[in-house]
Coordinates of C-alpha atoms in Angstrom, one line a residue:
Chain A
M1 CA -57.0 1.2 34.1
T2 CA -57.4 -2.4 33.0
D3 CA -58.1 -1.1 29.5
G4 CA -55.0 1.0 29.7
I5 CA -52.9 -2.0 30.7
A6 CA -54.3 -4.0 27.9
L7 CA -53.5 -1.2 25.5
V8 CA -49.9 -1.0 26.8
A9 CA -49.5 -4.8 26.4
A10 CA -50.9 -4.7 22.9
A11 CA -48.7 -1.7 22.0
R12 CA -45.7 -3.5 23.4
A13 CA -46.5 -6.3 21.0
R14 CA -46.2 -3.7 18.2
D15 CA -49.9 -3.0 17.7
R16 CA -49.9 0.4 16.3
D17 CA -53.7 0.9 16.6
A18 CA -53.4 0.2 20.3
F19 CA -50.5 2.7 20.6
A20 CA -52.6 5.3 18.7
R21 CA -55.4 4.8 21.3
L22 CA -52.7 5.1 24.1
V23 CA -51.5 8.4 22.5
T24 CA -55.1 9.7 22.5
L25 CA -55.5 8.6 26.1
E26 CA -52.2 10.0 27.4
T27 CA -52.0 13.2 25.4
P28 CA -54.0 15.5 27.8
E29 CA -52.0 14.9 30.9
A30 CA -48.7 14.6 29.1
W31 CA -49.4 17.7 27.1
R32 CA -50.0 19.7 30.3
L33 CA -46.7 18.6 31.6
T34 CA -44.7 19.4 28.5
Y35 CA -46.6 22.7 28.1
A36 CA -45.9 23.7 31.7
I37 CA -42.2 23.0 31.2
L38 CA -41.8 24.6 27.8
R39 CA -44.5 27.2 27.9
S40 CA -44.9 27.1 24.1
T41 CA -47.6 25.2 22.3
V42 CA -45.4 24.5 19.3
D43 CA -42.4 23.3 21.5
A44 CA -44.7 21.3 23.7
E45 CA -46.2 19.5 20.8
D46 CA -42.8 18.7 19.4
A47 CA -41.5 17.4 22.7
L48 CA -44.6 15.3 23.3
Q49 CA -44.2 13.7 19.9
D50 CA -40.6 12.9 20.7
A51 CA -41.8 11.4 24.0
F52 CA -44.3 9.1 22.3
V53 CA -41.8 8.0 19.7
T54 CA -39.3 7.2 22.5
A55 CA -42.0 5.3 24.4
W56 CA -42.9 3.3 21.3
T57 CA -39.2 2.5 20.7
R58 CA -38.5 1.5 24.3
L59 CA -41.8 -0.3 25.0
P60 CA -40.4 -3.8 24.6
D61 CA -38.2 -2.9 27.6
L62 CA -41.2 -2.3 29.8
R63 CA -41.7 -5.7 31.4
D64 CA -44.8 -4.8 33.5
P65 CA -47.5 -2.9 31.6
A66 CA -49.0 -1.8 34.9
R67 CA -45.9 0.4 35.5
W68 CA -46.6 2.3 32.3
A69 CA -47.9 5.5 33.9
G70 CA -44.7 6.3 35.9
W71 CA -42.5 5.0 33.1
F72 CA -44.1 7.1 30.5
R73 CA -44.3 10.2 32.7
R74 CA -40.5 10.0 33.1
I75 CA -40.0 9.8 29.4
V76 CA -42.3 12.9 28.9
V77 CA -40.4 15.0 31.5
S78 CA -37.1 13.9 30.1
A79 CA -38.2 14.8 26.5
A80 CA -39.5 18.2 27.6
I81 CA -36.3 19.0 29.5
D82 CA -34.1 17.8 26.6
H83 CA -36.2 20.0 24.3
Y84 CA -35.7 22.9 26.6
R85 CA -32.0 22.4 26.7
R86 CA -31.7 22.1 22.9
R87 CA -33.7 25.2 22.5
R88 CA -31.6 27.1 25.0
R89 CA -28.4 26.0 23.2
R90 CA -29.8 27.4 20.0
A91 CA -30.5 30.8 21.4
L92 CA -27.5 33.0 21.7
A93 CA -29.4 35.6 23.7
S94 CA -31.8 35.0 26.6
Y95 CA -34.8 32.9 25.6
I96 CA -38.1 34.1 26.7
R97 CA -41.5 32.4 26.2
R98 CA -44.5 34.1 27.6
V99 CA -47.8 32.5 28.3
E100 CA -50.6 34.6 26.8
P101 CA -52.2 36.8 29.4
V102 CA -55.9 36.1 29.8
P103 CA -57.8 39.3 29.2
D104 CA -59.5 39.6 32.5
A105 CA -58.7 42.1 35.1
S106 CA -60.1 40.3 38.2
V107 CA -57.8 40.0 41.2
E108 CA -57.9 36.3 40.9
V109 CA -56.5 36.5 37.4
E110 CA -53.9 39.1 38.3
L111 CA -52.7 36.7 41.1
R112 CA -52.7 33.8 38.7
D113 CA -50.8 35.8 36.0
A114 CA -48.3 37.0 38.6
V115 CA -47.7 33.4 39.9
D116 CA -47.4 32.4 36.2
E117 CA -44.7 35.0 35.6
Q118 CA -42.8 33.7 38.6
L119 CA -43.2 30.1 37.4
A120 CA -41.8 31.1 34.1
S121 CA -38.6 32.3 35.8
L122 CA -37.9 29.0 37.4
E123 CA -35.6 26.3 36.0
P124 CA -37.5 23.8 33.8
V125 CA -36.8 21.0 36.3
D126 CA -38.4 23.1 39.1
R127 CA -41.3 23.9 36.8
A128 CA -41.7 20.2 36.2
L129 CA -41.6 19.5 39.9
L130 CA -44.3 22.0 40.7
T131 CA -46.4 20.9 37.8
L132 CA -46.2 17.3 38.8
R133 CA -46.9 18.1 42.5
Y134 CA -49.5 20.8 42.2
G135 CA -50.7 20.8 38.7
L136 CA -51.2 17.0 38.5
D137 CA -51.5 16.5 42.2
L138 CA -49.1 13.6 42.3
E139 CA -47.5 12.2 45.5
M140 CA -43.9 13.1 46.1
G141 CA -42.8 9.6 45.3
A142 CA -44.3 9.7 41.9
V143 CA -42.9 13.2 41.3
A144 CA -39.4 12.1 42.2
A145 CA -39.8 9.0 40.0
A146 CA -40.8 11.1 37.0
L147 CA -37.7 13.1 37.4
G148 CA -35.4 10.2 38.2
M149 CA -34.3 11.7 41.6
P150 CA -34.6 10.6 45.2
V151 CA -37.7 11.6 47.1
G152 CA -35.6 13.7 49.5
T153 CA -34.0 15.6 46.7
A154 CA -37.4 16.2 45.1
K155 CA -38.8 17.5 48.4
S156 CA -35.9 19.9 49.0
R157 CA -36.1 21.2 45.4
V158 CA -39.9 21.8 45.7
H159 CA -39.2 23.6 49.0
R160 CA -36.5 25.8 47.4
A161 CA -38.8 26.5 44.4
L162 CA -41.6 27.6 46.7
Q163 CA -39.2 29.7 48.6
R164 CA -38.2 31.5 45.4
L165 CA -41.8 32.1 44.5
R166 CA -42.4 33.4 48.0
Q167 CA -39.5 35.7 47.7
G168 CA -40.8 37.0 44.4
R169 CA -44.1 37.6 46.1
S170 CA -42.5 39.5 49.1
L171 CA -40.8 41.7 46.6
G172 CA -44.2 42.7 45.3
A173 CA -44.2 40.7 42.1
L174 CA -47.2 38.8 43.3
P175 CA -50.2 40.8 44.4
E176 CA -52.1 39.9 47.6
A177 CA -55.2 37.9 46.8
Chain B
M1 CA -55.7 30.6 54.8
N2 CA -52.0 30.6 55.6
D3 CA -49.4 31.9 53.2
D4 CA -48.1 28.5 52.1
A5 CA -51.6 27.1 51.3
E6 CA -52.4 30.3 49.5
L7 CA -49.2 30.1 47.4
E8 CA -49.8 26.4 46.6
D9 CA -53.4 27.3 45.5
G10 CA -52.0 30.1 43.4
I11 CA -49.6 27.7 41.7
R12 CA -52.4 25.2 41.1
T13 CA -54.6 27.9 39.6
A14 CA -51.8 29.4 37.5
L15 CA -50.8 26.0 36.2
R16 CA -54.2 24.7 35.4
R17 CA -55.5 27.9 33.8
A18 CA -52.4 28.5 31.8
W19 CA -52.6 25.1 30.2
A20 CA -53.6 25.5 26.6
Q21 CA -56.0 23.1 25.0
P22 CA -54.3 19.8 24.3
P23 CA -53.8 18.9 20.7
G24 CA -56.6 16.8 19.1
P25 CA -56.8 13.8 16.9
A26 CA -54.5 15.3 14.2
F27 CA -51.7 15.1 16.8
T28 CA -52.3 11.4 17.3
E29 CA -52.0 10.9 13.6
R30 CA -48.9 12.9 13.5
V31 CA -47.3 10.8 16.2
I32 CA -48.3 7.5 14.6
D33 CA -46.9 8.8 11.3
A34 CA -43.6 9.6 13.1
L35 CA -43.2 6.1 14.6
P36 CA -40.5 4.0 13.1
Q37 CA -41.7 1.0 11.1
G38 CA -41.1 -2.7 11.8
R39 CA -40.6 -4.9 14.8
D40 CA -37.0 -4.2 15.6
T41 CA -37.5 -0.6 15.8
R42 CA -34.5 0.3 17.9
R43 CA -32.0 -1.3 15.6
R44 CA -33.7 0.2 12.6
G45 CA -33.9 3.5 14.4
R46 CA -30.1 3.5 15.0
L47 CA -29.5 2.5 11.4
A48 CA -31.9 5.2 10.3
T49 CA -30.1 7.8 12.4
L50 CA -26.8 6.7 10.9
G51 CA -28.3 6.8 7.5
L52 CA -29.8 10.2 8.1
A53 CA -26.5 11.5 9.4
A54 CA -24.7 10.2 6.3
L55 CA -27.4 11.7 4.1
S56 CA -27.1 15.0 5.9
V57 CA -23.4 15.1 5.3
V58 CA -23.9 14.3 1.6
I59 CA -26.6 16.9 1.3
V60 CA -24.4 19.5 3.0
V61 CA -21.6 18.6 0.7
G62 CA -23.9 18.8 -2.2
A63 CA -25.6 21.9 -1.1
I64 CA -22.5 24.0 -0.7
P65 CA -21.6 23.8 -4.4
A66 CA -25.2 24.6 -5.2
W67 CA -25.0 27.6 -2.9
L68 CA -21.7 28.6 -4.4
A69 CA -23.2 28.2 -7.8
W70 CA -26.1 30.5 -6.8
V71 CA -23.8 33.1 -5.3
A72 CA -21.5 33.0 -8.4
A73 CA -24.4 33.5 -10.8
P74 CA -24.1 36.7 -12.8
V75 CA -26.4 39.2 -11.4
P76 CA -26.2 43.0 -11.5
G77 CA -24.5 44.6 -8.5
P78 CA -21.0 45.0 -7.2
S79 CA -20.6 41.6 -5.5
A80 CA -21.8 39.7 -8.5
A81 CA -19.6 41.8 -10.8
A82 CA -16.6 40.7 -8.8
S83 CA -17.4 37.0 -8.8
A84 CA -19.1 36.4 -12.2
G85 CA -16.9 34.6 -14.6
E86 CA -13.9 34.3 -12.2
S87 CA -14.6 30.9 -10.8
P88 CA -16.9 28.4 -12.6
A89 CA -19.6 27.0 -10.4
P90 CA -18.6 23.6 -9.0
T91 CA -20.8 20.7 -10.1
A92 CA -22.6 18.8 -7.5
P93 CA -21.6 15.1 -7.1
Q94 CA -23.5 12.8 -9.4
T95 CA -24.6 10.6 -6.5
V96 CA -26.3 13.5 -4.7
T97 CA -29.5 15.3 -5.7
A98 CA -28.7 18.7 -4.3
P99 CA -31.6 21.1 -4.4
A100 CA -31.5 23.4 -7.5
A101 CA -31.1 27.0 -6.7
S102 CA -34.7 27.7 -7.6
D103 CA -36.3 24.9 -5.5
P104 CA -37.6 26.1 -2.2
V105 CA -36.8 24.3 1.0
T106 CA -39.6 24.0 3.5
E107 CA -38.7 25.8 6.7
R108 CA -40.7 26.0 9.9
L109 CA -40.6 29.1 11.9
W110 CA -42.7 28.8 15.0
E111 CA -46.2 28.3 13.5
L112 CA -45.2 29.3 9.9
V113 CA -44.2 26.8 7.3
M114 CA -42.4 28.7 4.7
P115 CA -40.9 27.8 1.3
R116 CA -37.5 29.3 1.4
P117 CA -35.5 29.5 -1.8
T118 CA -32.3 27.6 -1.7
G119 CA -29.4 29.9 -1.9
W120 CA -30.8 32.0 0.8
L121 CA -28.7 32.0 3.9
V122 CA -29.8 31.7 7.5
A123 CA -28.6 34.2 10.0
I124 CA -28.6 32.9 13.5
N125 CA -28.7 36.0 15.4
G126 CA -28.8 39.8 15.1
T127 CA -28.1 42.0 12.2
R128 CA -25.9 41.4 9.2
D129 CA -23.0 43.3 10.8
D130 CA -23.3 41.1 13.9
Y131 CA -23.2 37.8 12.2
S132 CA -21.1 38.6 9.1
G133 CA -18.6 35.8 8.6
Q134 CA -20.1 33.4 11.2
D135 CA -23.1 31.2 11.9
L136 CA -24.1 31.0 8.3
F137 CA -25.3 27.9 6.7
A138 CA -26.0 27.1 3.1
V139 CA -29.7 26.4 2.8
G140 CA -30.2 22.8 2.0
S141 CA -28.3 21.6 5.0
M142 CA -31.1 22.9 7.3
G143 CA -34.0 20.8 5.9
T144 CA -37.1 21.3 8.0
V145 CA -35.2 21.9 11.2
P146 CA -36.5 25.0 12.9
V147 CA -34.5 28.0 12.2
E148 CA -32.6 29.5 15.1
E149 CA -34.0 32.3 16.9
T150 CA -33.3 34.9 19.6
C151 CA -35.8 36.7 21.8
Q152 CA -35.9 40.0 23.6
A153 CA -38.2 40.8 26.5
G154 CA -40.3 44.0 26.5
D155 CA -43.6 45.2 25.4
P156 CA -44.1 43.9 22.9
W157 CA -41.7 41.0 23.4
V158 CA -40.0 39.9 20.2
C159 CA -38.4 36.8 18.9
T160 CA -36.4 37.3 15.8
T161 CA -34.8 35.2 13.1
A162 CA -33.3 36.6 10.0
W163 CA -32.7 35.3 6.5
E164 CA -30.9 36.9 3.7
Q165 CA -30.2 36.0 0.2
S166 CA -27.4 38.5 -0.3
A167 CA -26.7 42.1 0.6
E168 CA -29.5 42.9 -1.8
I169 CA -32.3 41.4 0.2
Q170 CA -32.8 40.6 3.8
V171 CA -35.8 39.0 5.4
R172 CA -36.5 39.2 9.1
V173 CA -39.3 37.2 10.7
E174 CA -40.4 38.3 14.2
H175 CA -42.7 36.6 16.6
V176 CA -44.3 39.5 18.4
G177 CA -46.6 39.6 21.4
S178 CA -47.8 41.9 24.1
G179 CA -50.3 42.1 26.9
P180 CA -52.4 45.1 25.6
R181 CA -53.6 43.2 22.6
R182 CA -52.2 45.4 20.0
W183 CA -51.1 42.5 17.9
G184 CA -52.5 39.4 16.4
Q185 CA -56.0 38.4 15.6
W186 CA -57.4 40.8 18.2
G187 CA -55.6 43.8 16.9
M188 CA -56.5 43.0 13.3
A189 CA -60.1 42.2 14.1
S190 CA -60.8 45.2 16.2
R191 CA -58.9 47.9 14.5
Q192 CA -58.7 49.5 11.1
P193 CA -55.5 48.7 9.1
P194 CA -52.7 51.3 9.6
A195 CA -52.1 54.0 7.0
G196 CA -50.8 52.5 3.8
A197 CA -51.6 48.9 4.8
E198 CA -53.6 46.6 2.5
R199 CA -55.6 43.7 3.9
I200 CA -54.7 40.4 2.2
T201 CA -55.1 36.7 2.9
I202 CA -52.3 34.2 3.4
D203 CA -53.3 30.6 3.5
G204 CA -56.9 31.8 3.5
I205 CA -56.4 33.8 6.6
G206 CA -56.5 37.6 7.1
A207 CA -53.2 39.4 7.1
Q208 CA -51.9 42.9 6.0
I209 CA -49.0 44.2 3.9
R210 CA -47.3 47.6 3.6
V211 CA -44.8 48.5 0.9
V212 CA -42.7 51.7 1.2
D213 CA -39.9 53.0 -1.0
G214 CA -37.1 54.3 1.2
E215 CA -35.2 53.5 4.4
R216 CA -37.7 53.7 7.2
V217 CA -39.4 50.6 8.4
P218 CA -43.1 51.3 8.6
D219 CA -44.6 51.5 12.0
T220 CA -41.2 51.8 13.7
E221 CA -38.4 54.2 14.2
E222 CA -36.1 51.8 12.5
I223 CA -33.9 53.1 9.6
V224 CA -32.3 50.7 7.2
V225 CA -29.5 52.6 5.5
G226 CA -29.4 51.9 1.8
A227 CA -32.8 50.3 1.5
A228 CA -34.6 51.0 -1.7
R229 CA -37.9 49.3 -0.7
I230 CA -39.2 47.8 2.5
I231 CA -42.1 45.5 2.7
V232 CA -43.8 44.5 6.0
W233 CA -46.3 41.7 6.4
D234 CA -48.3 41.2 9.6
L235 CA -49.7 37.7 10.0
P236 CA -51.8 36.4 13.0
S237 CA -50.8 33.5 15.1
P238 CA -53.2 30.5 14.9
G239 CA -52.8 29.6 18.6
S240 CA -53.1 33.0 20.1
L241 CA -55.3 36.1 20.0
W242 CA -52.5 38.5 20.9
T243 CA -49.3 37.4 19.2
A244 CA -48.4 37.8 15.6
Y245 CA -45.7 37.4 13.0
R246 CA -44.1 40.3 11.4
I247 CA -42.1 39.7 8.3
T248 CA -39.9 42.6 7.1
A249 CA -38.2 42.4 3.8
V250 CA -35.5 45.0 2.9
I251 CA -34.5 45.3 -0.7
R252 CA -31.4 47.2 -1.7
G253 CA -31.1 46.3 -5.4
H254 CA -31.3 48.5 -8.5
A255 CA -34.8 49.2 -9.7
A256 CA -35.1 46.3 -12.2
R257 CA -33.4 43.8 -9.8
A258 CA -35.5 45.2 -6.9
D259 CA -38.7 44.1 -8.7
A260 CA -37.4 40.6 -9.2
L261 CA -36.3 40.4 -5.6
E262 CA -39.6 41.7 -4.4
R263 CA -41.4 39.0 -6.5
Q264 CA -39.2 36.4 -4.9
V265 CA -39.9 37.4 -1.4
R266 CA -43.6 37.8 -2.2
D267 CA -43.7 34.3 -3.4
V268 CA -42.1 33.1 -0.2
V269 CA -44.7 34.9 1.9
D270 CA -47.6 33.9 -0.4
G271 CA -46.4 30.3 0.1
I272 CA -46.7 30.4 3.8
R273 CA -48.9 27.8 5.4
Y274 CA -49.9 27.7 9.1
A275 CA -49.0 24.7 11.3
P276 CA -51.2 24.1 13.2
S277 CA -53.7 25.4 10.7
F278 CA -56.3 27.9 11.7
A279 CA -59.4 26.0 12.6
W280 CA -62.8 27.0 13.9
D281 CA -62.9 26.7 17.6
L282 CA -66.6 26.4 17.4
P283 CA -68.7 25.1 14.5
A284 CA -68.4 27.3 11.4
D285 CA -72.0 26.9 10.3
D286 CA -73.6 27.3 13.7
P287 CA -73.7 30.9 14.9
A288 CA -76.4 30.2 17.4
G289 CA -74.3 27.3 18.9
A290 CA -71.2 29.6 18.9
L291 CA -73.1 32.3 20.7
Q292 CA -74.4 29.9 23.3
A293 CA -70.9 28.5 23.9
G294 CA -69.6 32.1 24.2
L295 CA -72.3 33.1 26.6
R296 CA -71.8 29.9 28.6
A297 CA -68.1 30.7 29.0
L298 CA -69.0 34.2 30.0
R299 CA -71.6 33.1 32.6
E300 CA -69.2 30.6 34.1
Q301 CA -66.8 33.5 34.6
A302 CA -69.6 35.6 36.0
A303 CA -70.5 32.8 38.5
R304 CA -67.2 33.2 40.1
S305 CA -67.5 37.0 40.5
A306 CA -69.6 39.0 42.8
T307 CA -69.7 41.9 40.4
M308 CA -70.3 40.3 37.1
D309 CA -73.6 39.2 35.5
A310 CA -74.2 38.2 31.9
S311 CA -77.7 36.7 32.3
C312 CA -79.7 39.3 30.4
F313 CA -78.2 38.6 27.0
P314 CA -80.4 36.5 24.7
N315 CA -79.1 33.1 23.6
H316 CA -80.0 33.6 20.0
P317 CA -78.1 35.9 17.5
G318 CA -79.9 39.2 17.0
G319 CA -82.0 38.8 20.1
R320 CA -82.9 41.8 22.3
R321 CA -84.3 41.8 25.8
E322 CA -85.3 44.6 28.2
A323 CA -84.1 44.2 31.7
V324 CA -83.2 46.0 34.9
I325 CA -79.6 44.9 35.7
E326 CA -77.8 45.1 39.0
Q327 CA -74.4 44.2 37.6
T328 CA -72.8 44.0 34.2
A329 CA -70.7 41.7 32.1
F330 CA -67.7 44.1 32.5
L331 CA -64.9 43.3 34.9
P332 CA -63.6 44.8 37.1
Y333 CA -66.6 47.1 37.3
E334 CA -69.7 47.3 39.4
L335 CA -73.0 49.1 39.1
T336 CA -73.7 51.3 42.1
R337 CA -77.5 51.1 41.5
P338 CA -79.8 49.2 39.1
L339 CA -80.1 50.4 35.5
E340 CA -82.8 49.8 33.0
V341 CA -81.3 48.6 29.8
T342 CA -81.9 46.6 26.6
C343 CA -79.5 43.7 26.2
S344 CA -78.7 42.4 22.8
S345 CA -76.5 39.6 21.4
A346 CA -74.8 39.4 18.0
I347 CA -72.3 37.1 16.5
E348 CA -70.3 37.1 13.3
P349 CA -67.4 35.1 11.8
T350 CA -64.0 36.8 11.5
E351 CA -61.3 36.4 8.9
F352 CA -59.4 34.3 11.4
R353 CA -61.9 31.5 11.7
R354 CA -63.1 32.6 15.1
W355 CA -66.5 33.9 16.1
K356 CA -66.7 37.6 17.2
M357 CA -69.5 38.0 19.8
T358 CA -70.8 41.4 20.6
L359 CA -72.9 41.9 23.7
R360 CA -74.5 45.3 23.9
Y361 CA -76.3 47.4 26.6
D362 CA -78.6 50.3 25.4
W363 CA -80.1 52.7 27.9
Q364 CA -82.5 55.5 27.5
A365 CA -82.1 59.1 28.7
A366 CA -83.3 59.7 32.3
D367 CA -83.1 62.6 34.8
E368 CA -79.5 61.8 35.8
H369 CA -78.1 60.6 32.5
G370 CA -78.4 60.7 28.7
A371 CA -79.0 57.8 26.4
G372 CA -76.2 55.6 25.3
H373 CA -74.7 52.2 24.8
A374 CA -71.8 50.1 25.9
E375 CA -70.4 46.9 24.3
L376 CA -68.4 43.8 25.3
V377 CA -66.8 42.4 22.1
V378 CA -65.4 38.9 22.4
L379 CA -63.4 36.7 20.1
L380 CA -64.3 33.2 21.1
D381 CA -61.3 31.1 21.9
K382 CA -61.5 27.8 23.6
M383 CA -57.7 27.8 24.1
Y384 CA -58.2 29.5 27.4
G385 CA -60.4 26.9 28.9
V386 CA -62.7 28.1 31.6
V387 CA -62.2 31.7 30.9
G388 CA -63.0 30.9 27.3
Y389 CA -62.8 34.3 25.7
G390 CA -60.8 37.3 25.0
G391 CA -62.5 40.6 24.6
D392 CA -62.6 44.3 24.9
F393 CA -65.0 47.0 26.3
F394 CA -66.4 49.9 24.5
G395 CA -68.5 52.7 26.0
V396 CA -68.0 51.7 29.6
D397 CA -67.1 55.2 30.6
E398 CA -70.5 56.5 29.5
M399 CA -72.5 53.8 31.3
P400 CA -74.5 55.3 34.2
Y401 CA -73.7 54.2 37.7
L402 CA -70.8 52.0 36.5
R403 CA -67.7 52.3 38.6
R404 CA -64.3 50.6 38.1
I405 CA -63.5 48.6 41.2

């Protein structure tokens, strides 16, 4: 993490090489987040690029390099949701992006695909919440901070999202494991 | 395990396995290239935005006359006959370099980067009748902004965008996908081309084309009234085994004009480049390494299943090994009793820059069954992480003692 802080500090001083290393370092987790929200590799890449450019532009405002992780995560979520909204505005009909089914007929995979379908039906903010909480295993405080909402609001939204998934399951959309 | 914990685990699994491979070093370069220059980046950014907005306005203003000039150009056909000679084409302002009618504009549609001739129009949604008179932009004002699209659920699901140059030519680009793997690299790699189709390459990657004279769109029930010629291209998607792009061009012109229009649209499709480009998931010059990587992915999958075993397949291409197996590499199947087989492994490159791995069981005739063979054919694809492959089974119905679970 010390290396990370040093990189952030250097990037804040407009060191592009340091920022390039930061991009390489942050891309895997940030990519998972944008991909989970947008569910399209092309869109996720575009949103992630926007997030990095925004981060570079606003880096001088980040006073404490140690706060980079949460600060950047919030930019990533915001970029992905903005991208989603722009994309939605473009579409005159319903917009559907499907994740490729993995060609494996095991029960485990069927369950995963069914949950996946249910996740796809959630609002992007809820997908972001679940991705941060369960995909990246973040504490609720960090989840809420990434979305710029109070912890209580984040908790109740996660609860409602789980309820919706559970309802989908009780309707038979999710197979029993 | 209670329901909540099970659901949370399901979410974790779904999220983690659905994550596609993060972009590699080329993405970092792309980001760095996109960064604004200089120390006071925000101020410059705002100025750049203002400048870009102003430039866009100028380009739009410049492009409309260019478009009008193109539309008013004397070409055979009723609409041209009405406009030719009646209103001289406006001249673009001297301060603006509007694209000439023949210069293509680069347009990105999903993973396709296409050179679209200026003068072609972009239709936002639906068919010509739906959008006539609205949602039309002169090409040149769009730059490299992704073209609008609309999607429909179903099997296959389809996302569509449409371009048209005039009533004489319409081009539709669809992003198509489905679960049963009828489309994309898998469909093209494992099946013969449909009747009348010709295999071609676009940007060095396998694709197919069909040309028909008449009103019926090949491979569909769709009729396009007044169509003289319809051309359909199928292109694979770089990032997926089971999605594809279908480009349908409808030409309505007279014979001589139709040939010119066909050349124009063929130039557009021939000029397509993939972004991201197709790249070898596993080293192109190392079939043994690719086979080992494929087998490793398969065995990782097998380790998580009580009814799957891929241990008998040799790790080197062309290898054969005799074995008595208690389970197979097929899911969801199980062997009800051990079977004496010869396991063999083969691997070959495909025209989509992936490796195609074929794992085969051969068995001899015995009292209870005849001789035969069954195959697991796999296109290696690291996009899917731990699962690591997409494949199909052949001959499983003939395999003795094999039962679908």
